[in-house]
Amino acid sequence: MAKRSSSEPLVFAHYMLIMQPKDGDYTNDINLAREAGIDAFAVNYGGWDVDWAQQEAYLNKFYHTAEHLSFHLFMSFDITSVHDTDTIIKLTNAYSNSPAQLKIDGKIMLSTFQTDPPAWNWKLDVLDKINARVLFLPGTLSDDAAALFAEGAPGDGPFPWVHPSATVDHEHSLDIALASQRDLSGKVWMAGIAPWFFSRLSPEKNWSQAQDDGIFVDRWLSLLSLKPDFIEIVTWNDWSESSYIGPSDSAAPGTTDSYWASLDHSAFRSISKRFIRAFKTGQETVTVDEADEDVYVFYRLQPAASLGSSDTLPLPKDAEYLKDEVFVVTLLSAPADVTFMSGDTAPVTWTAPAGLQKTGHTWSLGVQSVQVTRGDRLIKNRTGPAISAQLDKYDGNVVAL
């Protein structure tokens, strides 16, 4: 039986190496991640139609930048595109002694993204050939918690990805089962969490997600109570699938035709900072100091059932689960009045409690705004872009600010 890690709770973010930052400089991403409380980037190595020599050059620069900034990385191989063990062994060994390599209990961290188990035996064909001890947490899309923690399962524990087509209740039930099996097995559980999912690149890749506003804030609250060993945010920069919490960029390499990736997701990163702090201190709810009070909104810029004027694809998969609402997240040290204004309709006001609250409000077309007051004092206000009845192309991504 694999021994459960004795490490303190840590939080990582999945970084798509194929999707490069502006000017190829990782400094800003690292600084923003550190400021949010993220302990390391899981570097997704792989992708379709990639220049592998270029990927290795990117990886080398990433590790050297992280070394210079005293930040940590670990490899997460995309097994849907990396089909040989030699690449995994070579690159893992190349950076195992880097000061930037994340180590837990003296073991280097190693993970994967995979839709199906590979043909090889992880222990015999890979792990036994690594020049360091390894904490191996392979990715999985399985929802069979017992099998994932079984004695013969590969690695030190699973990294179950998010299930975008599952309901909130189903995902929560799976998390409960994973927590239970983790405790029974003594293995490690790394939970995945995503802020959003939407992609519209082709007839085959045209989907949204069934959890709508419950995919992020609700899931964070659930994970605080279930206490996984580690949490990996998926992702930092997958602009093509709208799952980013890092800076938006619809023009970066790897985002061809991802017109939706220009929308701001900075609120997801700011909200994550509060949850990360609670997770690391063992809290099951978010507490807020007066100096940290804030309000955030996230919403789509069009109705869920409205195709674009120049669309050639049908509505995305799971679009029927999306609510035409603006979601307001308040973080308060004491109760305060919240006023939501949507288009030309009358404002809606309510008293939000101390701590964190998420509410949904039916929108009207036009500009969306919210303000928080306590007595005569303005605490915070936000104004977001207008919602339109129809866009040129369907956009199932959200703006989060």
Short mmCIF file of C-alpha atoms in Angstrom, two decimals:
data_model
loop_
_atom_site.label_atom_id
_atom_site.label_comp_id
_atom_site.label_asym_id
_atom_site.label_seq_id
_atom_site.Cartn_x
_atom_site.Cartn_y
_atom_site.Cartn_z
CA MET A 1 0.00 0.00 0.00
CA ALA A 2 1.31 3.42 -0.95
CA LYS A 3 1.89 5.68 2.04
CA ARG A 4 -0.24 8.81 2.07
CA SER A 5 1.78 12.00 1.68
CA SER A 6 2.69 13.81 4.88
CA SER A 7 2.89 17.12 2.99
CA GLU A 8 0.75 20.08 3.94
CA PRO A 9 -2.16 20.86 1.59
CA LEU A 10 -0.87 22.28 -1.68
CA VAL A 11 -2.56 23.83 -4.70
CA PHE A 12 -1.33 23.62 -8.28
CA ALA A 13 -2.48 24.98 -11.65
CA HIS A 14 -2.40 23.05 -14.91
CA TYR A 15 -0.25 24.97 -17.41
CA MET A 16 -0.60 24.24 -21.14
CA LEU A 17 2.96 24.47 -22.46
CA ILE A 18 1.68 24.60 -26.03
CA MET A 19 -0.15 27.86 -25.22
CA GLN A 20 2.63 30.33 -24.76
CA PRO A 21 2.42 33.65 -22.87
CA LYS A 22 2.97 36.95 -24.61
CA ASP A 23 6.61 37.32 -25.68
CA GLY A 24 7.31 33.81 -24.39
CA ASP A 25 8.04 35.18 -20.91
CA TYR A 26 6.70 33.12 -17.99
CA THR A 27 7.53 35.73 -15.36
CA ASN A 28 4.11 37.37 -15.16
CA ASP A 29 2.30 34.02 -14.96
CA ILE A 30 4.58 32.84 -12.17
CA ASN A 31 4.17 36.06 -10.20
CA LEU A 32 0.37 36.01 -10.56
CA ALA A 33 0.21 32.37 -9.52
CA ARG A 34 2.38 32.95 -6.47
CA GLU A 35 0.25 35.95 -5.47
CA ALA A 36 -2.86 33.74 -5.63
CA GLY A 37 -1.28 31.15 -3.34
CA ILE A 38 -0.58 28.56 -6.04
CA ASP A 39 2.42 26.40 -5.11
CA ALA A 40 3.44 25.05 -8.52
CA PHE A 41 2.48 24.71 -12.14
CA ALA A 42 1.73 21.25 -13.50
CA VAL A 43 3.32 21.60 -16.93
CA ASN A 44 1.15 19.90 -19.54
CA TYR A 45 3.57 18.46 -22.08
CA GLY A 46 1.89 17.42 -25.30
CA GLY A 47 -0.73 18.44 -27.79
CA TRP A 48 -1.69 17.87 -31.39
CA ASP A 49 0.41 18.92 -34.38
CA VAL A 50 3.17 20.25 -32.15
CA ASP A 51 6.82 20.82 -32.88
CA TRP A 52 8.40 18.57 -30.25
CA ALA A 53 11.81 20.23 -30.43
CA GLN A 54 10.11 23.55 -29.85
CA GLN A 55 8.20 22.09 -26.89
CA GLU A 56 11.47 20.95 -25.32
CA ALA A 57 12.89 24.46 -25.78
CA TYR A 58 9.80 25.95 -24.12
CA LEU A 59 10.14 23.51 -21.24
CA ASN A 60 13.80 24.33 -20.73
CA LYS A 61 13.06 28.07 -20.63
CA PHE A 62 10.13 27.50 -18.23
CA TYR A 63 12.27 25.58 -15.75
CA HIS A 64 15.07 28.12 -15.91
CA THR A 65 12.63 31.00 -15.36
CA ALA A 66 11.07 29.17 -12.41
CA GLU A 67 14.53 28.53 -10.95
CA HIS A 68 15.34 32.23 -11.18
CA LEU A 69 12.06 33.17 -9.49
CA SER A 70 12.19 30.38 -6.87
CA PHE A 71 8.96 28.84 -8.08
CA HIS A 72 8.10 25.19 -8.58
CA LEU A 73 7.03 23.10 -11.56
CA PHE A 74 6.32 19.44 -12.23
CA MET A 75 5.66 17.46 -15.37
CA SER A 76 2.16 16.43 -16.41
CA PHE A 77 2.41 14.40 -19.60
CA ASP A 78 -0.54 14.45 -21.99
CA ILE A 79 -0.84 10.76 -22.76
CA THR A 80 -3.35 11.44 -25.55
CA SER A 81 -0.42 12.76 -27.60
CA VAL A 82 2.75 11.47 -25.89
CA HIS A 83 2.79 7.83 -26.90
CA ASP A 84 6.27 6.66 -25.92
CA THR A 85 7.84 6.07 -22.51
CA ASP A 86 11.29 7.25 -23.66
CA THR A 87 10.08 10.87 -23.83
CA ILE A 88 8.57 10.67 -20.34
CA ILE A 89 11.72 9.14 -18.86
CA LYS A 90 14.10 11.52 -20.65
CA LEU A 91 12.33 14.73 -19.68
CA THR A 92 11.52 13.68 -16.12
CA ASN A 93 15.15 12.76 -15.53
CA ALA A 94 16.38 15.97 -17.20
CA TYR A 95 14.67 18.16 -14.58
CA SER A 96 14.57 15.90 -11.54
CA ASN A 97 17.45 17.78 -9.91
CA SER A 98 16.34 21.25 -10.92
CA PRO A 99 15.79 23.62 -7.97
CA ALA A 100 12.42 24.37 -9.57
CA GLN A 101 11.29 20.73 -9.54
CA LEU A 102 8.52 20.24 -6.99
CA LYS A 103 9.38 17.61 -4.40
CA ILE A 104 7.01 16.22 -1.79
CA ASP A 105 8.35 14.07 1.05
CA GLY A 106 11.64 13.94 -0.86
CA LYS A 107 9.98 12.62 -4.03
CA ILE A 108 9.66 14.46 -7.31
CA MET A 109 6.07 15.10 -8.35
CA LEU A 110 4.86 13.56 -11.62
CA SER A 111 1.39 13.52 -13.13
CA THR A 112 -0.48 13.03 -16.39
CA PHE A 113 -3.56 13.89 -18.34
CA GLN A 114 -5.09 10.83 -19.96
CA THR A 115 -8.48 9.71 -21.21
CA ASP A 116 -7.60 6.00 -21.17
CA PRO A 117 -4.78 4.02 -19.51
CA PRO A 118 -1.70 3.69 -21.76
CA ALA A 119 -0.39 0.40 -23.10
CA TRP A 120 2.66 0.38 -20.84
CA ASN A 121 3.15 -0.57 -17.21
CA TRP A 122 3.85 2.62 -15.30
CA LYS A 123 6.06 1.05 -12.64
CA LEU A 124 8.14 -1.27 -14.81
CA ASP A 125 8.36 0.81 -17.96
CA VAL A 126 8.62 4.32 -16.51
CA LEU A 127 8.91 4.83 -12.75
CA ASP A 128 11.68 2.25 -12.26
CA LYS A 129 13.75 4.14 -14.84
CA ILE A 130 13.49 7.57 -13.23
CA ASN A 131 16.67 8.69 -11.46
CA ALA A 132 14.81 9.88 -8.36
CA ARG A 133 12.02 8.74 -6.09
CA VAL A 134 8.65 9.73 -7.56
CA LEU A 135 5.26 10.73 -6.18
CA PHE A 136 3.14 9.70 -9.15
CA LEU A 137 -0.47 10.88 -9.44
CA PRO A 138 -1.81 9.88 -12.87
CA GLY A 139 -4.76 11.71 -14.35
CA THR A 140 -8.02 9.92 -15.03
CA LEU A 141 -11.53 10.54 -16.31
CA SER A 142 -12.88 7.50 -14.48
CA ASP A 143 -15.67 7.90 -11.93
CA ASP A 144 -15.02 4.51 -10.29
CA ALA A 145 -13.57 5.65 -6.95
CA ALA A 146 -12.96 2.13 -5.61
CA ALA A 147 -10.98 1.12 -8.71
CA LEU A 148 -8.91 4.30 -8.65
CA PHE A 149 -7.70 3.56 -5.11
CA ALA A 150 -7.43 -0.22 -5.48
CA GLU A 151 -4.22 -1.94 -4.42
CA GLY A 152 -3.11 -2.60 -8.00
CA ALA A 153 -3.97 0.85 -9.38
CA PRO A 154 -0.95 2.70 -10.82
CA GLY A 155 0.84 5.35 -8.82
CA ASP A 156 0.45 6.78 -5.33
CA GLY A 157 -3.13 7.86 -5.89
CA PRO A 158 -5.34 9.31 -8.62
CA PHE A 159 -5.80 12.74 -10.10
CA PRO A 160 -9.44 12.67 -11.27
CA TRP A 161 -10.04 15.40 -13.83
CA VAL A 162 -13.24 17.45 -13.84
CA HIS A 163 -16.31 15.88 -15.51
CA PRO A 164 -17.94 18.76 -17.46
CA SER A 165 -20.95 16.72 -18.59
CA ALA A 166 -21.72 15.51 -15.07
CA THR A 167 -24.21 17.35 -12.91
CA VAL A 168 -23.11 19.18 -9.79
CA ASP A 169 -24.73 16.47 -7.65
CA HIS A 170 -22.98 13.68 -9.53
CA GLU A 171 -19.59 15.38 -9.23
CA HIS A 172 -20.17 15.95 -5.51
CA SER A 173 -21.14 12.30 -4.99
CA LEU A 174 -17.97 11.22 -6.78
CA ASP A 175 -15.87 13.51 -4.58
CA ILE A 176 -17.43 11.98 -1.47
CA ALA A 177 -16.59 8.50 -2.75
CA LEU A 178 -13.03 9.56 -3.58
CA ALA A 179 -12.52 11.01 -0.10
CA SER A 180 -13.82 7.80 1.47
CA GLN A 181 -11.63 5.54 -0.66
CA ARG A 182 -8.62 7.78 0.01
CA ASP A 183 -9.11 7.32 3.73
CA LEU A 184 -9.55 3.55 3.41
CA SER A 185 -6.55 3.04 1.13
CA GLY A 186 -4.08 5.44 2.71
CA LYS A 187 -3.23 6.72 -0.78
CA VAL A 188 -3.13 10.31 -2.03
CA TRP A 189 -6.03 12.15 -3.67
CA MET A 190 -5.39 15.16 -5.90
CA ALA A 191 -8.71 16.79 -6.83
CA GLY A 192 -9.22 18.76 -10.02
CA ILE A 193 -11.33 21.90 -10.20
CA ALA A 194 -12.15 24.13 -13.18
CA PRO A 195 -13.67 27.62 -13.39
CA TRP A 196 -15.54 26.96 -16.65
CA PHE A 197 -15.59 24.88 -19.84
CA PHE A 198 -16.57 25.84 -23.37
CA SER A 199 -15.05 25.06 -26.75
CA ARG A 200 -16.31 25.43 -30.32
CA LEU A 201 -13.46 24.45 -32.58
CA SER A 202 -15.20 21.86 -34.75
CA PRO A 203 -18.34 19.70 -34.97
CA GLU A 204 -16.53 17.18 -32.77
CA LYS A 205 -15.31 19.75 -30.26
CA ASN A 206 -18.43 21.83 -29.70
CA TRP A 207 -19.41 21.64 -26.07
CA SER A 208 -20.17 23.57 -22.92
CA GLN A 209 -20.65 22.05 -19.46
CA ALA A 210 -23.58 20.78 -17.44
CA GLN A 211 -22.61 22.25 -14.06
CA ASP A 212 -23.04 25.90 -15.07
CA ASP A 213 -22.37 28.24 -12.11
CA GLY A 214 -21.96 25.23 -9.75
CA ILE A 215 -18.73 24.09 -11.38
CA PHE A 216 -16.40 26.41 -9.43
CA VAL A 217 -17.56 28.17 -6.25
CA ASP A 218 -19.82 25.30 -5.17
CA ARG A 219 -17.10 22.76 -5.90
CA TRP A 220 -14.51 24.72 -3.95
CA LEU A 221 -16.81 24.71 -0.91
CA SER A 222 -17.33 20.98 -1.29
CA LEU A 223 -13.59 20.30 -1.48
CA LEU A 224 -12.92 22.41 1.60
CA SER A 225 -15.08 20.00 3.59
CA LEU A 226 -13.71 16.82 1.96
CA LYS A 227 -10.05 17.88 2.27
CA PRO A 228 -8.18 16.28 -0.63
CA ASP A 229 -4.42 16.09 -0.17
CA PHE A 230 -3.82 18.41 -3.12
CA ILE A 231 -5.96 20.46 -5.50
CA GLU A 232 -5.07 21.16 -9.12
CA ILE A 233 -6.87 23.98 -10.89
CA VAL A 234 -7.55 23.02 -14.49
CA THR A 235 -6.37 25.22 -15.95
CA TRP A 236 -4.14 28.26 -15.85
CA ASN A 237 -4.15 28.93 -19.59
CA ASP A 238 -6.22 26.55 -21.70
CA TRP A 239 -7.85 29.36 -23.63
CA SER A 240 -9.21 26.95 -26.24
CA GLU A 241 -11.45 25.30 -23.62
CA SER A 242 -12.31 28.45 -21.58
CA SER A 243 -10.94 26.87 -18.42
CA TYR A 244 -8.26 29.49 -17.71
CA ILE A 245 -7.79 31.50 -14.51
CA GLY A 246 -4.67 33.23 -15.84
CA PRO A 247 -4.65 36.24 -18.16
CA SER A 248 -6.92 35.92 -21.20
CA ASP A 249 -5.39 35.74 -24.67
CA SER A 250 -7.26 34.85 -27.85
CA ALA A 251 -4.22 35.47 -30.05
CA ALA A 252 -1.64 33.27 -28.34
CA PRO A 253 -0.02 30.27 -30.08
CA GLY A 254 -2.28 27.26 -29.69
CA THR A 255 -5.51 29.28 -29.65
CA THR A 256 -6.29 29.38 -33.36
CA ASP A 257 -9.97 30.22 -33.86
CA SER A 258 -10.58 30.54 -30.10
CA TYR A 259 -12.37 33.87 -30.45
CA TRP A 260 -13.98 33.41 -27.01
CA ALA A 261 -10.63 33.44 -25.19
CA SER A 262 -10.46 37.23 -24.95
CA LEU A 263 -12.91 37.32 -22.03
CA ASP A 264 -11.49 38.31 -18.65
CA HIS A 265 -11.36 35.51 -16.02
CA SER A 266 -9.45 37.46 -13.37
CA ALA A 267 -12.30 37.07 -10.85
CA PHE A 268 -11.80 33.31 -10.86
CA ARG A 269 -8.18 33.80 -9.87
CA SER A 270 -9.09 36.30 -7.13
CA ILE A 271 -11.80 34.02 -5.74
CA SER A 272 -9.37 31.09 -5.86
CA LYS A 273 -6.97 33.03 -3.64
CA ARG A 274 -9.59 33.08 -0.86
CA PHE A 275 -10.34 29.38 -1.23
CA ILE A 276 -6.67 28.44 -1.39
CA ARG A 277 -6.04 30.24 1.88
CA ALA A 278 -8.95 28.42 3.51
CA PHE A 279 -7.82 25.05 2.12
CA LYS A 280 -4.28 25.43 3.40
CA THR A 281 -5.45 26.40 6.88
CA GLY A 282 -8.00 23.58 7.15
CA GLN A 283 -11.08 25.82 7.10
CA GLU A 284 -14.35 24.59 5.63
CA THR A 285 -15.65 28.07 4.81
CA VAL A 286 -14.16 31.35 3.65
CA THR A 287 -13.62 34.10 6.21
CA VAL A 288 -13.07 37.68 5.09
CA ASP A 289 -11.23 40.57 6.72
CA GLU A 290 -12.59 44.07 6.25
CA ALA A 291 -9.60 45.03 4.10
CA ASP A 292 -10.30 42.09 1.76
CA GLU A 293 -13.99 42.71 1.08
CA ASP A 294 -14.99 42.44 -2.58
CA VAL A 295 -17.71 41.55 -5.05
CA TYR A 296 -17.37 39.68 -8.35
CA VAL A 297 -19.68 38.86 -11.24
CA PHE A 298 -19.52 36.23 -13.97
CA TYR A 299 -21.87 35.67 -16.88
CA ARG A 300 -22.13 34.90 -20.59
CA LEU A 301 -22.57 37.70 -23.10
CA GLN A 302 -25.52 36.10 -24.89
CA PRO A 303 -28.51 33.81 -24.24
CA ALA A 304 -27.65 30.12 -24.01
CA ALA A 305 -30.01 29.16 -26.84
CA SER A 306 -29.13 31.96 -29.29
CA LEU A 307 -26.97 30.92 -32.25
CA GLY A 308 -24.72 33.55 -33.78
CA SER A 309 -25.65 35.40 -36.95
CA SER A 310 -22.80 33.75 -38.89
CA ASP A 311 -22.70 30.39 -37.09
CA THR A 312 -22.16 27.16 -39.01
CA LEU A 313 -22.32 24.85 -35.97
CA PRO A 314 -25.34 23.85 -33.87
CA LEU A 315 -25.70 24.73 -30.20
CA PRO A 316 -22.91 23.22 -28.11
CA LYS A 317 -23.41 20.04 -26.12
CA ASP A 318 -24.91 20.70 -22.66
CA ALA A 319 -26.07 24.22 -23.60
CA GLU A 320 -29.50 23.30 -22.21
CA TYR A 321 -28.03 23.29 -18.69
CA LEU A 322 -26.86 26.91 -18.87
CA LYS A 323 -28.96 29.51 -17.07
CA ASP A 324 -29.39 33.01 -18.49
CA GLU A 325 -28.28 34.62 -15.26
CA VAL A 326 -25.60 36.90 -13.89
CA PHE A 327 -23.86 35.31 -10.91
CA VAL A 328 -22.78 37.60 -8.10
CA VAL A 329 -20.17 36.51 -5.54
CA THR A 330 -19.80 38.62 -2.40
CA LEU A 331 -16.94 38.35 0.10
CA LEU A 332 -17.75 40.39 3.21
CA SER A 333 -16.52 40.81 6.75
CA ALA A 334 -20.02 41.83 7.90
CA PRO A 335 -23.48 42.01 6.28
CA ALA A 336 -23.87 44.65 3.58
CA ASP A 337 -26.40 45.75 0.97
CA VAL A 338 -25.88 44.54 -2.60
CA THR A 339 -27.57 46.20 -5.58
CA PHE A 340 -27.58 44.45 -8.95
CA MET A 341 -28.46 46.39 -12.11
CA SER A 342 -29.16 44.64 -15.41
CA GLY A 343 -29.87 46.59 -18.58
CA ASP A 344 -32.90 48.87 -18.25
CA THR A 345 -34.71 46.84 -15.58
CA ALA A 346 -35.21 48.05 -12.03
CA PRO A 347 -32.30 47.40 -9.66
CA VAL A 348 -32.50 44.44 -7.28
CA THR A 349 -31.19 44.93 -3.72
CA TRP A 350 -30.59 42.41 -0.96
CA THR A 351 -28.53 42.09 2.21
CA ALA A 352 -25.62 39.70 1.82
CA PRO A 353 -24.21 37.95 4.91
CA ALA A 354 -20.65 37.95 6.20
CA GLY A 355 -18.38 35.49 4.42
CA LEU A 356 -18.95 34.21 0.91
CA GLN A 357 -22.27 34.18 -0.91
CA LYS A 358 -23.08 33.32 -4.55
CA THR A 359 -26.43 34.35 -6.02
CA GLY A 360 -27.89 34.13 -9.52
CA HIS A 361 -30.06 36.83 -11.13
CA THR A 362 -32.02 36.71 -14.37
CA TRP A 363 -30.51 39.19 -16.75
CA SER A 364 -31.85 41.80 -19.12
CA LEU A 365 -29.98 42.79 -22.26
CA GLY A 366 -27.48 45.58 -21.80
CA VAL A 367 -24.74 46.52 -19.34
CA GLN A 368 -24.48 44.58 -16.05
CA SER A 369 -23.31 46.15 -12.79
CA VAL A 370 -23.27 45.53 -9.06
CA GLN A 371 -22.37 47.61 -6.03
CA VAL A 372 -21.97 46.83 -2.33
CA THR A 373 -22.67 49.41 0.38
CA ARG A 374 -22.74 49.42 4.15
CA GLY A 375 -24.68 52.39 5.41
CA ASP A 376 -23.50 55.38 3.42
CA ARG A 377 -20.15 53.80 2.51
CA LEU A 378 -19.44 52.23 -0.87
CA ILE A 379 -17.53 48.98 -0.36
CA LYS A 380 -17.05 47.90 -3.98
CA ASN A 381 -18.66 48.16 -7.38
CA ARG A 382 -18.21 46.33 -10.68
CA THR A 383 -19.46 47.05 -14.18
CA GLY A 384 -19.24 44.46 -16.93
CA PRO A 385 -19.82 44.43 -20.67
CA ALA A 386 -23.27 44.36 -22.22
CA ILE A 387 -25.26 41.20 -22.90
CA SER A 388 -26.57 41.00 -26.46
CA ALA A 389 -29.49 39.08 -27.90
CA GLN A 390 -27.24 37.67 -30.61
CA LEU A 391 -23.51 37.76 -31.36
CA ASP A 392 -21.73 37.15 -34.63
CA LYS A 393 -20.61 33.74 -33.35
CA TYR A 394 -21.94 31.73 -30.42
CA ASP A 395 -19.95 32.39 -27.24
CA GLY A 396 -20.47 30.07 -24.30
CA ASN A 397 -17.53 31.44 -22.34
CA VAL A 398 -18.09 33.79 -19.40
CA VAL A 399 -16.61 37.11 -18.44
CA ALA A 400 -15.54 37.01 -14.77
CA LEU A 401 -14.54 40.28 -13.12
#
